[in-house]
Structures are given as structure tokens and as C-alpha cells.
Coordinates of C-alpha atoms in Angstrom, one line a residue:
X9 CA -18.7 1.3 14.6
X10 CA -17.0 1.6 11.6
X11 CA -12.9 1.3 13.3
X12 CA -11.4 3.0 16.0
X13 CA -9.3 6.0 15.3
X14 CA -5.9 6.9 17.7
X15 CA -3.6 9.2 17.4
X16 CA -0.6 8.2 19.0
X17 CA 3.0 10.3 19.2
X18 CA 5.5 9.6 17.0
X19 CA 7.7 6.4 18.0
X20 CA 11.3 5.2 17.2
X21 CA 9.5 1.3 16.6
X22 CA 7.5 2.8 13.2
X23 CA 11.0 2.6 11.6
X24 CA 11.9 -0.6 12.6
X25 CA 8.6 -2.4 11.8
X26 CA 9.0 -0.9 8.4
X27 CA 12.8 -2.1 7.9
X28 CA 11.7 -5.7 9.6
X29 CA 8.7 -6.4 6.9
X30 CA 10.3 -4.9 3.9
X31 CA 12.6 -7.6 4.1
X32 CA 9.1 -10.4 3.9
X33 CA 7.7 -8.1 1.2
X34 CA 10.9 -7.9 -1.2
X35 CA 11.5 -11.8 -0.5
X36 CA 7.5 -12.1 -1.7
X37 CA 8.3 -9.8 -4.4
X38 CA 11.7 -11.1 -5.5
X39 CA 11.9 -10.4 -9.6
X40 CA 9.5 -7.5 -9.9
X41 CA 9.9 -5.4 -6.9
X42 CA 12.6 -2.2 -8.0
X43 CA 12.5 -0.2 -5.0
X44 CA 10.7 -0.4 -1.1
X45 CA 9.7 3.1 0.5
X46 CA 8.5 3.7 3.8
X47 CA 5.6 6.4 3.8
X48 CA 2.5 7.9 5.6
X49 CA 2.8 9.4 8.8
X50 CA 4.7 6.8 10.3
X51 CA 7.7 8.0 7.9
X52 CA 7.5 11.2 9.2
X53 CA 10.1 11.8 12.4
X54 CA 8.2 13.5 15.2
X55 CA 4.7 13.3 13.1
X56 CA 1.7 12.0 15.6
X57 CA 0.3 8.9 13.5
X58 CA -2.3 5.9 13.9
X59 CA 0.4 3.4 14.2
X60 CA -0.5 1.7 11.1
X61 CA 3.0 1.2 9.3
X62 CA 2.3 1.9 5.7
X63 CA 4.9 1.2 3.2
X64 CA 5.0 1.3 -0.5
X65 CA 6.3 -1.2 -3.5
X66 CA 7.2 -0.1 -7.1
X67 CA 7.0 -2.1 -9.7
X68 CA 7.5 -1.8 -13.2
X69 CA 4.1 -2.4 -14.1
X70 CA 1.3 -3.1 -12.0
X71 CA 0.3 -6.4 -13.7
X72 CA 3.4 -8.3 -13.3
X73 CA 1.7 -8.5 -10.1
X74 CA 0.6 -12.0 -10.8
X75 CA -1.9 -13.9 -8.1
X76 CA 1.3 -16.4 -7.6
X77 CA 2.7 -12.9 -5.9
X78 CA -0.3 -12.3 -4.3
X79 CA -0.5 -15.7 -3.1
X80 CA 3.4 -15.3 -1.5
X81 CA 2.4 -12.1 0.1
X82 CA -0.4 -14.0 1.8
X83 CA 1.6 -16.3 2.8
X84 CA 3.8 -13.1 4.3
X85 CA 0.4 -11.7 6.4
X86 CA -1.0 -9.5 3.6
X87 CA -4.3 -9.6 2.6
X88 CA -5.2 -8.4 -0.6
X89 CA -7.7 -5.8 -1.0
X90 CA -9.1 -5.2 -4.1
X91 CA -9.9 -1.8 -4.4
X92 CA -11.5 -1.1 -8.4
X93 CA -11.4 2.7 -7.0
X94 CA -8.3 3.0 -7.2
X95 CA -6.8 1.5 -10.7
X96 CA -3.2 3.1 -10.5
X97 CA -2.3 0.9 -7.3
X98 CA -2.7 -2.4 -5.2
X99 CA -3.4 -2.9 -2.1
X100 CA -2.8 -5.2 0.9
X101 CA -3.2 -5.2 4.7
X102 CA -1.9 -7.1 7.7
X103 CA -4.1 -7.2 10.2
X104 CA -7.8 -7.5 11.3
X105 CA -10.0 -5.2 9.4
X106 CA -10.1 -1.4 10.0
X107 CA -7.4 -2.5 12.8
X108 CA -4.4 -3.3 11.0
X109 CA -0.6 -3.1 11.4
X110 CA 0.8 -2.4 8.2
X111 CA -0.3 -1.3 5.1
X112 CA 1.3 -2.4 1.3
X113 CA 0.5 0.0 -1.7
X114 CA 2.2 -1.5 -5.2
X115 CA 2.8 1.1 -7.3
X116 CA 4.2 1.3 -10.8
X117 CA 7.8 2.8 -9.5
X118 CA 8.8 6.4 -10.6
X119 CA 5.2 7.1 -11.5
X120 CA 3.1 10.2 -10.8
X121 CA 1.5 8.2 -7.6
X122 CA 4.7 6.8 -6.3
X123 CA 6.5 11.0 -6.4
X124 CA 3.7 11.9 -5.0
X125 CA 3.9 9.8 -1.4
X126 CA 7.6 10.2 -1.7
X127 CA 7.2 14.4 -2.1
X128 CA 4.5 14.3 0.6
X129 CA 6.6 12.5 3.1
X130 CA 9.7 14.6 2.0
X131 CA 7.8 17.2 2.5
X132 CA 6.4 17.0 6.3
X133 CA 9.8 15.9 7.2
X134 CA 11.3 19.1 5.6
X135 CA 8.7 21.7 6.9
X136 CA 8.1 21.6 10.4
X137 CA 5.3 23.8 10.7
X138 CA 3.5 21.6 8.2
X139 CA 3.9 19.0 10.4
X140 CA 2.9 20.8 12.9
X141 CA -0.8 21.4 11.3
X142 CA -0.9 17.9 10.2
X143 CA -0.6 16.4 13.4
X144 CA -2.8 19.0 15.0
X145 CA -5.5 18.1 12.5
X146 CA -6.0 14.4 13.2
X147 CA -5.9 15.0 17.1
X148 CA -8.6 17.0 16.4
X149 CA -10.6 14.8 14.2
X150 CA -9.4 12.0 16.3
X151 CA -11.7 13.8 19.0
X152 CA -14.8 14.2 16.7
X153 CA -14.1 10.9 14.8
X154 CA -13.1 8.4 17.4
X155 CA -15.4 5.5 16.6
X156 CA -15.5 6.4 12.4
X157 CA -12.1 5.4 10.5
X158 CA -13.6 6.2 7.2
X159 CA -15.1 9.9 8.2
X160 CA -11.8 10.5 10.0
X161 CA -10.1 9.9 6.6
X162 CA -12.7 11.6 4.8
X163 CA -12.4 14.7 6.7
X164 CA -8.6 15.6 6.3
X165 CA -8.6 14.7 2.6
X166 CA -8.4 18.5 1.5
X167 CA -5.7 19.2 3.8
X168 CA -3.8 15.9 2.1
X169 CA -4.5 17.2 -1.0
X170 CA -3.9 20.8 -0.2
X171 CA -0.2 19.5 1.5
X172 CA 0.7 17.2 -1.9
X173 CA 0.1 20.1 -4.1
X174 CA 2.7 22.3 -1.5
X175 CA 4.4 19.6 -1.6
X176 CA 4.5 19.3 -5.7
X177 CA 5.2 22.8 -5.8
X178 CA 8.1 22.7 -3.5
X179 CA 9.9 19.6 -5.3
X180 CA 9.4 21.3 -8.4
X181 CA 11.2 24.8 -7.3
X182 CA 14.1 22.9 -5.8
X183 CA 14.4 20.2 -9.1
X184 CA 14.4 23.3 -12.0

């Protein structure tokens, strides 16, 4: 089994388990931390979502990031998972593995990886019909993915990717 998927309907709690940690996270981050977002689905009013709270950091750069920082987001419940993969951000979990609560991504702030989560949540929350087809995509591969986290993720990558580019597209029409 490589981690249970489910899908559950959006809740008024996702909010307010973001708003309670980013209070832990900024206090673990005090001096380097500019800005605290709230993203994935779990941003997204009325979005269906594995209620995994993910939530993003920027920084100015990722390597004032020091492991004394690390060390006091520990101490906050976050694991740090070192993903090589993925150079342009950090990563940290709270929660057993493949099961957690609440995911941390550092990201430089105002770069092209931080617009993109913000225009993707900004997005959903702005086109309902896209939310619509998001939400009716992971029930779906909730049903043929149940037992495989990774394959579940896997699977609706194109759509992701298909939705940030919309998404891009859109920002950029209503910013020129």
C-alpha cells in the first residue's frame, strides 16, 4: 500500500487549521519568513480535497533556511523532507508518512513557483466550472487509486498542469 487516498468535501475547519499553524510556522521562521499563504485544495472554498492542509512560506532566498530553522520547525511538528527533485523549494510534513496533516512548502517569495500556487488557487476559486472538473477528477481517481497516493497524484498531473497554464493565462490578461 503505498497511502490511502480520500476525497473528502470541502470543510469550514481547512481555514482554521491553516490560520492556527501559520502562527507556529512564522514564530519558527521569525527573521526570514516575508509572507504565509494558504494553498492547495484546501484553499479553495467549496473544492473536495484530501484534508491535508498545505500551506506555503516565502522566503527571500531558500538558503537562509538554515538547519537552526529547520531544527525550530521540528520542534513545531514538521519534518523535513528533503526532496533533491525539486531544487526551487523545501519541504516539510506534519504527520505520519503518506498520512499527514499539513504540508509546508518554502519558497523564495514572489518567484515563478510561489505565483504559480497563488494563480492556481486564485484561479479555482475564481472559475467555478474549473472547480467543478477538479473536484470531479480526484473522486474519480480516488475510486481507481484508493490504496496508491503516489499514482493518484501521478494521474491528475496534466490536468494540474493544464489548470496552472489556464491559470497563467488568465492572471496575465487581467494584469496587462
Amino acid at each position: 500500500m503505498r497511502g490511502k487516498v480520500e476525497i473528502h468535501e470541502y470543510s469550514p475547519d481547512w481555514p482554521k487549521s491553516y490560520e492556527a499553524e501559520r502562527d507556529a510556522i512564522l514564530t519558527a521562521l521569525q527573521g526570514i519568513c516575508e509572507h504565509m499563504e494558504h494553498i492547495g485544495s484546501t484553499s479553495v472554498p467549496g473544492l473536495a480535497a484530501k484534508p491535508v492542509i498545505d500551506m506555503m512560506a516565502g522566503v527571500q532566498e531558500l538558503c537562509l533556511v538554515t538547519p537552526d530553522y529547520i531544527k525550530r520547525l521540528e520542534a513545531a511538528g514538521y519534518e523535513y523532507v528533503h526532496k533533491p527533485e525539486f531544487p526551487e523549494r523545501m519541504f516539510f510534513r506534519k504527520g505520519l508518512w503518506r498520512a499527514g496533516t499539513h504540508h509546508l512548502h518554502i519558497y523564495e517569495h514572489g518567484g515563478e513557483h510561489w505565483l504559480q500556487n497563488i494563480r492556481f488557487r486564485d484561479y479555482l476559486i475564481k472559475h467555478p466550472e474549473a472547480r467543478r472538473e477538479y473536484a470531479a477528477l480526484k473522486k474519480e481517481l480516488q475510486t481507481l487509486y484508493s490504496d496508491d497516493r503516489v499514482r493518484y497524484t501521478e494521474v491528475k498531473a496534466p490536468f494540474i498542469s493544464n489548470m496552472m497554464e489556464r491559470a497563467r493565462r488568465d492572471w496575465e490578461s487581467a494584469n496587462h
